[in-house]
Tab-separated table of C-alpha atoms in Angstrom:
chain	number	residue	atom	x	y	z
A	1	UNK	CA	16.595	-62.597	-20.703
A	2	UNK	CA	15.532	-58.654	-20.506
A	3	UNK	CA	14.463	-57.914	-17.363
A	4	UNK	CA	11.661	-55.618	-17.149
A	5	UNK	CA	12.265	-51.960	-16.446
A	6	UNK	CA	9.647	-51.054	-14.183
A	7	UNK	CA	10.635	-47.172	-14.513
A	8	UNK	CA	8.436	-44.754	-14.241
A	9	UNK	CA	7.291	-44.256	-18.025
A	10	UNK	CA	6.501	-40.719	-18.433
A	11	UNK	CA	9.643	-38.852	-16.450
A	12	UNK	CA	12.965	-37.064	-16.851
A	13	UNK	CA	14.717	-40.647	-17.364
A	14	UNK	CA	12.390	-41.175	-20.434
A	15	UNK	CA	13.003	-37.582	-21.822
A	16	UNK	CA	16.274	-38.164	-21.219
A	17	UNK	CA	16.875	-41.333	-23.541
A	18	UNK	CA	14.751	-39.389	-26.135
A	19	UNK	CA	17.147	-36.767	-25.668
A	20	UNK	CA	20.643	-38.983	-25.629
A	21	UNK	CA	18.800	-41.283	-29.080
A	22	UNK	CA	18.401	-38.377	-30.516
A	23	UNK	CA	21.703	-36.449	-29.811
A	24	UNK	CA	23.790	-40.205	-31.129
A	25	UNK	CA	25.807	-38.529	-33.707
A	26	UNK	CA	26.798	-35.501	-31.785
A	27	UNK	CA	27.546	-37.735	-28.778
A	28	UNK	CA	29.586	-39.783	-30.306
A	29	UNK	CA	31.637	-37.511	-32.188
A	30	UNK	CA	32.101	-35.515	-28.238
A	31	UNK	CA	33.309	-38.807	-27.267
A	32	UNK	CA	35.783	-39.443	-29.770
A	33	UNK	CA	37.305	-35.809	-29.683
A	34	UNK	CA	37.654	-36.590	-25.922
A	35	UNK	CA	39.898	-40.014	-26.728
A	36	UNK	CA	42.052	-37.347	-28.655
A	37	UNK	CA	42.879	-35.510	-25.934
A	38	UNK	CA	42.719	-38.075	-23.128
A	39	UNK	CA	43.701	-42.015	-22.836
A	40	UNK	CA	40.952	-44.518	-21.517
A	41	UNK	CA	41.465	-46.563	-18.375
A	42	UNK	CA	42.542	-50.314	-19.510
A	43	UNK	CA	39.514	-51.643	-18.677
A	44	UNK	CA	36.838	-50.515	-16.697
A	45	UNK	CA	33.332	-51.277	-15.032
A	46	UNK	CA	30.597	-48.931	-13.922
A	47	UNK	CA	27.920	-49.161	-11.874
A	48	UNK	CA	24.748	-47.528	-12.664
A	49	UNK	CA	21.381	-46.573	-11.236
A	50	UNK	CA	18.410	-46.124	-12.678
A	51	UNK	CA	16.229	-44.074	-10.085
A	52	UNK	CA	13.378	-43.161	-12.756
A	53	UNK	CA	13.962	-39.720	-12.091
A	54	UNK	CA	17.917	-39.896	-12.747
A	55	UNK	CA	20.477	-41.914	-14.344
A	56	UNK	CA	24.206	-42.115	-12.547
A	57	UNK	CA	27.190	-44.363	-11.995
A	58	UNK	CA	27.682	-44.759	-8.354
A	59	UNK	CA	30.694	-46.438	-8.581
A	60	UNK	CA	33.609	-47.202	-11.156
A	61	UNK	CA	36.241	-49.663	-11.009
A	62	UNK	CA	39.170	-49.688	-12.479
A	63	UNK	CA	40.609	-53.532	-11.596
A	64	UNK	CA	37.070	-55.175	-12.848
A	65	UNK	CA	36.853	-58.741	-11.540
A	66	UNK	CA	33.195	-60.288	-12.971
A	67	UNK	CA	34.451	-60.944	-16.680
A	68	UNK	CA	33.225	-64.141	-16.087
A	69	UNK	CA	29.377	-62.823	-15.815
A	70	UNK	CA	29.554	-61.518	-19.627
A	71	UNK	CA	27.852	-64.274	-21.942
A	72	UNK	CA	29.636	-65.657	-24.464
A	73	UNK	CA	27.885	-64.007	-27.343
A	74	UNK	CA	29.750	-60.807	-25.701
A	75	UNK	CA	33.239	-62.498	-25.875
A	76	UNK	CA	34.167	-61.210	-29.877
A	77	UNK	CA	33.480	-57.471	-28.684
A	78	UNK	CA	35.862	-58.236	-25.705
A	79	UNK	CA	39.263	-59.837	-28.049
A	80	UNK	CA	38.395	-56.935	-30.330
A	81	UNK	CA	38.368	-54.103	-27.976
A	82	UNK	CA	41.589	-56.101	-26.323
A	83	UNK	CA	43.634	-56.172	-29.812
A	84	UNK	CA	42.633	-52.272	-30.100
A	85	UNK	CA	43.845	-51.273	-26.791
A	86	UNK	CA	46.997	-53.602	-27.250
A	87	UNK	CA	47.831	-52.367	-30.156
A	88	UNK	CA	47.564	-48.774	-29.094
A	89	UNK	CA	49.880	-49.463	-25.950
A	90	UNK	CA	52.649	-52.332	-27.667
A	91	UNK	CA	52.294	-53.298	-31.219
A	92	UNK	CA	54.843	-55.405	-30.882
A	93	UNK	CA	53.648	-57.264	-27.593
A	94	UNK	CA	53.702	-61.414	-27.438
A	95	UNK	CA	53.740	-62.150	-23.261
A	96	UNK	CA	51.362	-60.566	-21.502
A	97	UNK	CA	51.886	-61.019	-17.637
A	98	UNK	CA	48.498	-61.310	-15.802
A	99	UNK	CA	48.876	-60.168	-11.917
A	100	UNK	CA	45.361	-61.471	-10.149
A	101	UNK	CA	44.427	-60.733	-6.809
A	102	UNK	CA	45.583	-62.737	-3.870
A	103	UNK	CA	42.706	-64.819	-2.618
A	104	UNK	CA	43.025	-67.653	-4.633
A	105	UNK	CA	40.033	-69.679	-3.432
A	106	UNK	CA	37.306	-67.770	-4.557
A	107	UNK	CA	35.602	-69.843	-7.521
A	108	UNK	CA	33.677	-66.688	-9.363
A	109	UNK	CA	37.058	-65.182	-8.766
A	110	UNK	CA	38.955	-67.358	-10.130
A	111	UNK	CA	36.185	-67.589	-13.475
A	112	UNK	CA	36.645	-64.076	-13.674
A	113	UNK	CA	40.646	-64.743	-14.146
A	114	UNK	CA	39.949	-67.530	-16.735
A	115	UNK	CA	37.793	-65.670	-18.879
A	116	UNK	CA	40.309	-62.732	-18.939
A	117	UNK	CA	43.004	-64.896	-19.724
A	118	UNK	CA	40.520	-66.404	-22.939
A	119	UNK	CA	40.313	-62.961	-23.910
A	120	UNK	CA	43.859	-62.004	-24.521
A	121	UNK	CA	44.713	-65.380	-25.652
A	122	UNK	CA	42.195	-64.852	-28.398
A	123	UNK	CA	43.592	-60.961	-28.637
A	124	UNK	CA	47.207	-62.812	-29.778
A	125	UNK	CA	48.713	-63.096	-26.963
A	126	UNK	CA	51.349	-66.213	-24.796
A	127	UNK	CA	49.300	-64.841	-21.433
A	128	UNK	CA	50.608	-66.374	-17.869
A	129	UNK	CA	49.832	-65.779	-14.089
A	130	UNK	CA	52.231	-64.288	-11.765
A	131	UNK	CA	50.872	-63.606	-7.839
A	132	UNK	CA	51.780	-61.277	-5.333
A	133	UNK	CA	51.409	-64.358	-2.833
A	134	UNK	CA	54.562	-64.529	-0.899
A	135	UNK	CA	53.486	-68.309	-0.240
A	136	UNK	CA	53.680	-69.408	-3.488
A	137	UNK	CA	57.321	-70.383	-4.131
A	138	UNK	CA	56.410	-72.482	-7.211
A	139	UNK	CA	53.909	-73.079	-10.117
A	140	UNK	CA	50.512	-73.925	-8.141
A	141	UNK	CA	47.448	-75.397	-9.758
A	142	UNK	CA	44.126	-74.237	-8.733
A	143	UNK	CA	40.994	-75.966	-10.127
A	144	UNK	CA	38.021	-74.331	-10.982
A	145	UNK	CA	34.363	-76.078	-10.587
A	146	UNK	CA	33.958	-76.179	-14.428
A	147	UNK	CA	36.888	-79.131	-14.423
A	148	UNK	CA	39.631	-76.461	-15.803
A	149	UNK	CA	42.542	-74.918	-13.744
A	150	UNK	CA	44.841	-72.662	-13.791
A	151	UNK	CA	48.465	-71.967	-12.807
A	152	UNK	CA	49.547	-69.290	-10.770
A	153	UNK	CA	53.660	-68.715	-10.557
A	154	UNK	CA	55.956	-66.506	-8.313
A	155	UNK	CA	56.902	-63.555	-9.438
A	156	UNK	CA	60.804	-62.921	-10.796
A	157	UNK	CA	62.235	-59.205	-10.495
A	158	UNK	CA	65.390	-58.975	-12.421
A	159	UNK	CA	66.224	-54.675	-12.329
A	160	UNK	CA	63.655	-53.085	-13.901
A	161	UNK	CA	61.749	-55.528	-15.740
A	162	UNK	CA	59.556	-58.321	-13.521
A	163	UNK	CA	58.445	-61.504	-15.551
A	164	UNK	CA	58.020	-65.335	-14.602
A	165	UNK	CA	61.052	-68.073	-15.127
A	166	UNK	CA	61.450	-68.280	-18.475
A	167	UNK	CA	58.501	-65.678	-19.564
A	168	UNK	CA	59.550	-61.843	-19.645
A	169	UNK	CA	56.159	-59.863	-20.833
A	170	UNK	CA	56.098	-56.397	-21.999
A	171	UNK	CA	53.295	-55.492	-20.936
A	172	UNK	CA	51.441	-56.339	-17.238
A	173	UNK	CA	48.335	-56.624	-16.626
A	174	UNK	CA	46.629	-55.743	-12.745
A	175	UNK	CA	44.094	-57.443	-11.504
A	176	UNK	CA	44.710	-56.099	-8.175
A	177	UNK	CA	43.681	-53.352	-6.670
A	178	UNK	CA	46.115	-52.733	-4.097
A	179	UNK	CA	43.779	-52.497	-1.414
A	180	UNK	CA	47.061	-53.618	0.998
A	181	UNK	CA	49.198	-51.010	-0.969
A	182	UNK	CA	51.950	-50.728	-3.501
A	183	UNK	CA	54.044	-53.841	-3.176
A	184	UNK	CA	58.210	-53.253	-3.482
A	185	UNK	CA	57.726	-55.743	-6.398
A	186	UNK	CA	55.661	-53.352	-8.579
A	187	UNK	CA	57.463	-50.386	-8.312
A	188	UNK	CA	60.051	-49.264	-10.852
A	189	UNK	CA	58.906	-50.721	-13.953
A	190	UNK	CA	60.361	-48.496	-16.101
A	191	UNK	CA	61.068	-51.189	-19.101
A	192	UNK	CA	57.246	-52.650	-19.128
A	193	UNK	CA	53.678	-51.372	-19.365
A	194	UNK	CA	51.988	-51.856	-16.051
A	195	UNK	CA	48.424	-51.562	-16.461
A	196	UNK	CA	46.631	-49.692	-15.159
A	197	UNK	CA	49.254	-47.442	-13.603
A	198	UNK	CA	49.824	-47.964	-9.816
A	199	UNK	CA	48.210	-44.726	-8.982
A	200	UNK	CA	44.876	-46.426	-9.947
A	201	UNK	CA	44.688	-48.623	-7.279
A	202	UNK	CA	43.165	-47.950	-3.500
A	203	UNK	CA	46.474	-47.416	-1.547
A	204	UNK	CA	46.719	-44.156	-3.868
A	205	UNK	CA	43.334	-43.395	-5.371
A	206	UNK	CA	40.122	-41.802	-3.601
A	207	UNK	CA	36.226	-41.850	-4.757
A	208	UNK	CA	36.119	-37.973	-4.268
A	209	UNK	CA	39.095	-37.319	-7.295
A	210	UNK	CA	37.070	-39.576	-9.302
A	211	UNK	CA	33.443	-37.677	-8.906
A	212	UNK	CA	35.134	-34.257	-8.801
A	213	UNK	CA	36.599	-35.204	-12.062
A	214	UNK	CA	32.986	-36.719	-13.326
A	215	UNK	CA	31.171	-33.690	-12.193
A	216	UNK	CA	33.426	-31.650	-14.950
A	217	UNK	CA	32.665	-34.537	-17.522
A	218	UNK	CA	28.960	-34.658	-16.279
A	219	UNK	CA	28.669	-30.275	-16.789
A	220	UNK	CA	30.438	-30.531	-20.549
A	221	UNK	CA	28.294	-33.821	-21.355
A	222	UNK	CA	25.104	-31.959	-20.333
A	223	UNK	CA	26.271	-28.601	-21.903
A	224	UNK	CA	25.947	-30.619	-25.419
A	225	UNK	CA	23.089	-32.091	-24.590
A	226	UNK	CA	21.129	-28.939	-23.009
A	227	UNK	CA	19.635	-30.606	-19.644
A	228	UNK	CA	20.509	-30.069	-15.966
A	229	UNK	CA	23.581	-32.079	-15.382
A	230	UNK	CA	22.004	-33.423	-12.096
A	231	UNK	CA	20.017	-35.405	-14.087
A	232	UNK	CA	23.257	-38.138	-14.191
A	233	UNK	CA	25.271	-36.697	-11.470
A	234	UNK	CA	25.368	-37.882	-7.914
A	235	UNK	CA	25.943	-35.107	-5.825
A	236	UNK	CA	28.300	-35.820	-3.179
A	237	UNK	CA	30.550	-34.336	-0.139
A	238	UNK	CA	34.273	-35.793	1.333
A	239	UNK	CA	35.159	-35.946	5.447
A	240	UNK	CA	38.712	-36.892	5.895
A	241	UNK	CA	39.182	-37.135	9.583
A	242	UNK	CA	36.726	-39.587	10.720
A	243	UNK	CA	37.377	-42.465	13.225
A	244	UNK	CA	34.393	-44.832	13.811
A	245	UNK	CA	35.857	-46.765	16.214
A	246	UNK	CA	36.665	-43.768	18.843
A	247	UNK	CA	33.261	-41.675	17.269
A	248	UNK	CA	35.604	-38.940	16.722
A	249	UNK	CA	34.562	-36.302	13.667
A	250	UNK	CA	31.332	-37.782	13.590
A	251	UNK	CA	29.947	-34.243	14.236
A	252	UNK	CA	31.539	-33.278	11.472
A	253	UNK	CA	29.976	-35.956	9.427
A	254	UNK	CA	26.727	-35.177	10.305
A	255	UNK	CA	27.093	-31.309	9.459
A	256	UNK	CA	28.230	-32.633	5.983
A	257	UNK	CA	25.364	-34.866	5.827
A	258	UNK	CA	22.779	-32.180	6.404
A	259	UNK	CA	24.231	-29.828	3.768
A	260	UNK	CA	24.362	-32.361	1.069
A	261	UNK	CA	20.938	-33.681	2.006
A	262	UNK	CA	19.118	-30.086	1.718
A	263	UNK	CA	20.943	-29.678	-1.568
A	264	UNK	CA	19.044	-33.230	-2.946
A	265	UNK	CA	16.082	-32.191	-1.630
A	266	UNK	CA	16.505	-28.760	-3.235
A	267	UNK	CA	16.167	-30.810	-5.987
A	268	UNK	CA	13.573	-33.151	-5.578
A	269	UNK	CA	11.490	-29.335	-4.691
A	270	UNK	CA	12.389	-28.518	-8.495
A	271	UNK	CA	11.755	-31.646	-10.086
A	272	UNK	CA	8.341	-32.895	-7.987
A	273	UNK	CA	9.989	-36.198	-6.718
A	274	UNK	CA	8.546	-37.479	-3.946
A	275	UNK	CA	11.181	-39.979	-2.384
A	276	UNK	CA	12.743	-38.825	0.399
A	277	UNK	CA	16.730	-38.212	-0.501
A	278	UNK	CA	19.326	-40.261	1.436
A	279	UNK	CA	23.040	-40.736	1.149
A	280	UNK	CA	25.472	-43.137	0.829
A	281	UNK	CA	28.709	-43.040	3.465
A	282	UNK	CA	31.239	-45.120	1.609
A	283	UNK	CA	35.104	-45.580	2.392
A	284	UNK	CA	36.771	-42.826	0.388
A	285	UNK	CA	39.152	-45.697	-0.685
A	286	UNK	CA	36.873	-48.656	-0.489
A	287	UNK	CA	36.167	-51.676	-2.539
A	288	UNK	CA	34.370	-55.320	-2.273
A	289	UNK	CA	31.125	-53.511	-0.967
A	290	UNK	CA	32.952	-52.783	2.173
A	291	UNK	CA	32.492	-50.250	4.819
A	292	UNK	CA	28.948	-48.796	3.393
A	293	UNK	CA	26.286	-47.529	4.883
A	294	UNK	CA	22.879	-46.068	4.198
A	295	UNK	CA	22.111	-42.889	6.214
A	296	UNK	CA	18.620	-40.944	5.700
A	297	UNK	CA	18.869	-38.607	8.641
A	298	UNK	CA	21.835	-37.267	9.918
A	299	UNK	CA	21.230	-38.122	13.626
A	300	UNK	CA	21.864	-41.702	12.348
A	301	UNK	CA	25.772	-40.523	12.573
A	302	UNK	CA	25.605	-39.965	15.812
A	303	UNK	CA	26.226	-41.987	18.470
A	304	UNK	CA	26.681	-45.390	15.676
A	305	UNK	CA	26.168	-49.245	17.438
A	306	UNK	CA	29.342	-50.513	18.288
A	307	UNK	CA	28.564	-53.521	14.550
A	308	UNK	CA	27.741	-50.193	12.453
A	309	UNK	CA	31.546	-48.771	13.735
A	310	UNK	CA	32.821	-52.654	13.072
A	311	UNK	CA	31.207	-52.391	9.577
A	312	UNK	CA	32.247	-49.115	8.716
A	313	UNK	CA	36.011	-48.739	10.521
A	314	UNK	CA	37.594	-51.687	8.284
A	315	UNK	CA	37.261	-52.355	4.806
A	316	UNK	CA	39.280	-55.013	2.542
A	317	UNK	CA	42.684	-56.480	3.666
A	318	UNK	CA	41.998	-54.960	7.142
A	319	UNK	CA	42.564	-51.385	5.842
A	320	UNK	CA	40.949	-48.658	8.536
A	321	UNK	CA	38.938	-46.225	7.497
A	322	UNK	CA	39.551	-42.268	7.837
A	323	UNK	CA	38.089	-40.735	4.532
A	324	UNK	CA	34.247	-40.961	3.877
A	325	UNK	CA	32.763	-40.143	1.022
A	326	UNK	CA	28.909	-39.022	1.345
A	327	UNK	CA	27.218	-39.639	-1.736
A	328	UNK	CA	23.530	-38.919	-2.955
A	329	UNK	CA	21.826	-41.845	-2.618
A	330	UNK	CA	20.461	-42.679	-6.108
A	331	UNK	CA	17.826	-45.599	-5.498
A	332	UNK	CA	17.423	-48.614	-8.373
A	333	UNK	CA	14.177	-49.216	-9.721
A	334	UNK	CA	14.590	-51.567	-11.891
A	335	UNK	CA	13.617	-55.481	-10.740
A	336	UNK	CA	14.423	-59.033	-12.075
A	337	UNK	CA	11.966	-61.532	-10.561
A	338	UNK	CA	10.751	-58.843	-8.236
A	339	UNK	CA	14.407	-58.409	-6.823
A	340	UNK	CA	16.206	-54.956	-6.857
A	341	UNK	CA	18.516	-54.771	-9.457
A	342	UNK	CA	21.405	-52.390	-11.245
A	343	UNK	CA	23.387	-52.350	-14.095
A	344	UNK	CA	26.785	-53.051	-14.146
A	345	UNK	CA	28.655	-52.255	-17.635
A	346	UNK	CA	32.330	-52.983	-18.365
A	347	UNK	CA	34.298	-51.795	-20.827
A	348	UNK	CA	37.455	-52.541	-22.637
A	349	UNK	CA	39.988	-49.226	-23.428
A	350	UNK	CA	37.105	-47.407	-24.776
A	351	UNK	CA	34.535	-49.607	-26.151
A	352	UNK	CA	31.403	-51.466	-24.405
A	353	UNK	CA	31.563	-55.253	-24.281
A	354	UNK	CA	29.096	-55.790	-22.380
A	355	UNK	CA	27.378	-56.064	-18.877
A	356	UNK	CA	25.466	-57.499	-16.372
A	357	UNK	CA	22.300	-56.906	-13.422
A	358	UNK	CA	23.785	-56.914	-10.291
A	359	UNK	CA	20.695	-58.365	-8.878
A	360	UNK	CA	19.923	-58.914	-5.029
A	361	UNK	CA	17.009	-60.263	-3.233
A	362	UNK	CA	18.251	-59.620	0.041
A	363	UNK	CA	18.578	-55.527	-0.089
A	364	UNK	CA	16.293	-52.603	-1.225
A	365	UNK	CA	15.665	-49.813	-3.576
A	366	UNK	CA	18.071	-47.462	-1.578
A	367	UNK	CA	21.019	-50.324	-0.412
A	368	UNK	CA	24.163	-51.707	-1.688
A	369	UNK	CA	23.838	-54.952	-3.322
A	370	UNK	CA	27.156	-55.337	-3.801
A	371	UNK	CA	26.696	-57.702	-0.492
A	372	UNK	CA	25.994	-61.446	0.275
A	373	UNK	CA	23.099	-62.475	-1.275
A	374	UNK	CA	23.856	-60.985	-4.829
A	375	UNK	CA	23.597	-63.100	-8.152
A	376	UNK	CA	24.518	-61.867	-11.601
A	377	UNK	CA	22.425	-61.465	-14.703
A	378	UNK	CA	23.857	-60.687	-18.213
A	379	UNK	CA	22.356	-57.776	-19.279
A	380	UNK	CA	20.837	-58.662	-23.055
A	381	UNK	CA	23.392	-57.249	-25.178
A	382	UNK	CA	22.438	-59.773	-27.812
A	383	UNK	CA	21.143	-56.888	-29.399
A	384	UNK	CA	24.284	-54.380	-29.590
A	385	UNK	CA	23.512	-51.779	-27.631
A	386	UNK	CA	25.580	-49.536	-29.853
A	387	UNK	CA	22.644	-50.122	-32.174
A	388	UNK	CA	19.914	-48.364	-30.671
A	389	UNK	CA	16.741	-48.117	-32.541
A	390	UNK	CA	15.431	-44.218	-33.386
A	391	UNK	CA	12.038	-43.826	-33.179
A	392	UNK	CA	10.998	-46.943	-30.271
A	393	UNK	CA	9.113	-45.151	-27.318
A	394	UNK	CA	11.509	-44.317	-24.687
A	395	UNK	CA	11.674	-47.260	-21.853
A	396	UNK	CA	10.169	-49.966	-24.616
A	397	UNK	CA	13.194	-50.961	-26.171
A	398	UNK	CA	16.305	-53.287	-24.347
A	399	UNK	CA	18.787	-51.921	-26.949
A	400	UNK	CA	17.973	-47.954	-26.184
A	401	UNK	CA	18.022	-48.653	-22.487
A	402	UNK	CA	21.069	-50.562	-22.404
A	403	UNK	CA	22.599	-47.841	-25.621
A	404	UNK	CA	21.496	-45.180	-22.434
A	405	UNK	CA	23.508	-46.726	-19.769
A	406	UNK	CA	26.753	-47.407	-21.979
A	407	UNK	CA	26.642	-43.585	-22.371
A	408	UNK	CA	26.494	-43.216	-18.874
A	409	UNK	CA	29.319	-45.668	-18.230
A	410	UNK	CA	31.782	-43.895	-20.674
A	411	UNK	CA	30.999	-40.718	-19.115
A	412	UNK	CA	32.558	-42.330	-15.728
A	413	UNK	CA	35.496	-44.181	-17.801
A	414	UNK	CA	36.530	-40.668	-19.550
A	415	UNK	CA	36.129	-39.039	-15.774
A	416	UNK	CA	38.278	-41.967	-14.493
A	417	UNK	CA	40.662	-40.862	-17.337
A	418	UNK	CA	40.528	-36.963	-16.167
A	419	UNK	CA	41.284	-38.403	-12.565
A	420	UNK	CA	43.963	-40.591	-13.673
A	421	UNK	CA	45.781	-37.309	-14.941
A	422	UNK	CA	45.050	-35.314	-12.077
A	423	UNK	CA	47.044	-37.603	-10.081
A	424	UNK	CA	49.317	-38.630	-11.988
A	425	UNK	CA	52.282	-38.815	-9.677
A	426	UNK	CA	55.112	-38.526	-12.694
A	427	UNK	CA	52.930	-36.287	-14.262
A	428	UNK	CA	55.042	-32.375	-15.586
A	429	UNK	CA	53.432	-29.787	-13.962
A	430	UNK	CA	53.573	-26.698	-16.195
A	431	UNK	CA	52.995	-23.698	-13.938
């Protein structure tokens, strides 16, 4: 099922995928000088938006849960990209330990867990569940709605290795982001590969070190290509003393707000677009689709309802809020059944296996859909999108399109890998 791209057909997005078809050799020998020099995240997914006038990821994950929404057909270009990035990290590996995250009722969750499991069986490997649930003092069963289940154990730390009874991995696997910080458990693991590293999760990592770094991946990126690197970079701006709940450094927030927002329309001046810009106020350390808001004037930060402070002041396992991060707002116009949608791609170390519309009724052009009310569509990579077809129209073929936005989605997962050495807290610093 290809949804139809309702994008505007004669505009900088179009010229744009003319200009990325045509550059396919060059960009992909860029990319693969870049894996020389830097190592991809684990796994990854991006989300992108398709604004007609501009293509960007507005947010990129590095604990993907959703595996689950990736159609079957997708599942060999999954195991492979698994067995590459396996065997980069432990040739030797057999036990893989899989650490999920901690709510254990949630079914599409849970699906997600399943299908990674399936994957690295099918990559070679014994793989087992181990939970940072205190509660669970024994091997626990959970069903799943399809009739399967799986077992979730307690976690064994012997020195510096941390296994199951009877099951010592050498490599682990997070599927956690750490939302409620770095558990005792975790740290130390000297003897194992713990993937990805612990400074990838939220108690450590911030949205602004991620699109600082993918502003200096965006600038190279367009440098090869020749284009204004606006054309796939959100702008964006960072408060770090905000409190929602008291109101104070909401002043502050606004006078950020303002800047960024003549800077967009600066833009919209040079390019003729017509919308009127907005931005996006996310938790710098956010995840789940928590604490977000939609802001086009900055008076809107002023004086906020006491259920926009609720909203904004706690995000996932009641963490409060103090960073912001204002982002251009880069609207979706694409549609499924005449609901907003937006990619979501997810990759594997560095290869694309695949992706899904993030598709939601419920919310429009300029919102988060990452809220209740979303559904998932596989995005139609029954055609590979690394096999893009020279010559097609621009906007007429699924393959280019979806060719387009795994570009765009490695662009974030090699900023995510600049980031990832930025902070890098065992990192040498060479003065």
């Amino acid at each position: 099922m290809v949804p139809h791209l309702i994008t505007a057909l004669n505009g900088p997005i179009n010229e744009l995928e003319q200009r990325i078809l045509e550059s396919l050799p060059a960009i992909e020998r860029w990319f693969r000088l870049e894996w020389m020099e830097h190592t991809p995240p684990f796994y990854t997914s991006v989300d992108v938006r398709n604004a007609g006038y501009k293509l960007a990821p507005v947010d990129t994950n590095l604990f993907p849960g959703g595996f689950n929404n990736l159609t079957s057909e997708m599942l060999p270009l999954a195991v492979q990209a698994a067995m590459a990035a396996i065997e980069k990290i432990c040739p030797e590996a057999k036990n893989l330990l899989l650490i999920p995250e901690k709510h254990t009722r949630n079914s599409f969750y849970l699906a997600n867990v399943a299908r990674l499991m399936q994957v690295f069986h099918q990559a070679g490997l014994n793989v087992r569940l181990g939970t940072l649930d205190d509660t669970v003092t024994s091997p626990t069963t959970v069903d799943l709605p399809d009739g399967t289940s799986l077992t979730v154990e307690p976690l064994v730390r012997t020195r510096g290795r941390l296994g199951l009874k009877d099951f010592d991995p050498c490599t682990i696997l997070l599927n956690n982001d750490l939302s409620a910080g770095i558990p005792k458990v975790l740290e130390g693991l000297h003897e194992q590969y713990l993937l990805p590293p612990l400074h990838a999760g939220w108690a450590l990592r911030r949205k602004t070190n991620h699109f600082q770094a993918y502003e200096e991946v965006a600038k190279k990126f367009a440098k090869l290509l020749g284009m204004d690197p606006w054309l796939i970079n959100p702008m964006f701006a960072r408060c770090s003393a905000i409190n929602f709940t008291t109101g104070e450094g909401e002043d502050e927030l606004a006078a950020q707000a303002e800047t960024l927002l003549a800077k967009i329309r600066r833009k919209h001046k040079e390019y003729g677009i017509p919308e009127k810009p907005f931005l996006i106020v996310k938790a710098d350390a956010g995840t789940y689709g928590m604490g977000i808001m939609t802001v086009r004037d900055p008076k809107d930060l002023i004086d906020l309802n006491r259920k926009t402070r609720n909203k904004m002041s706690v995000i996932k396992d009641g963490q409060e809020v103090s960073e912001v991060i204002l982002q251009e707002g880069v609207p979706t116009y694409e549609r499924m059944n005449d609901a907003v949608a937006e990619p979501v791609v997810y990759m594997i170390d560095r290869y694309v296996v695949g992706g899904f519309y993030r598709v939601n009724a419920e919310r429009g052009v300029d919102e988060n859909l990452n809220s209740p009310g979303a559904v998932f569509a596989p995005l139609a990579f029954a055609e590979s999108n690394q096999l893009p077809k020279p010559g097609v129209k621009p906007g007429a073929s699924a393959p280019n399109r979806f060719y387009m936005y795994g570009v765009i989605a490695r662009l974030a997962m090699l900023a995510a890998s600049y980031e990832l050495e930025a902070t890098d807290p065992d990192a040498e610093v060479y003065e």
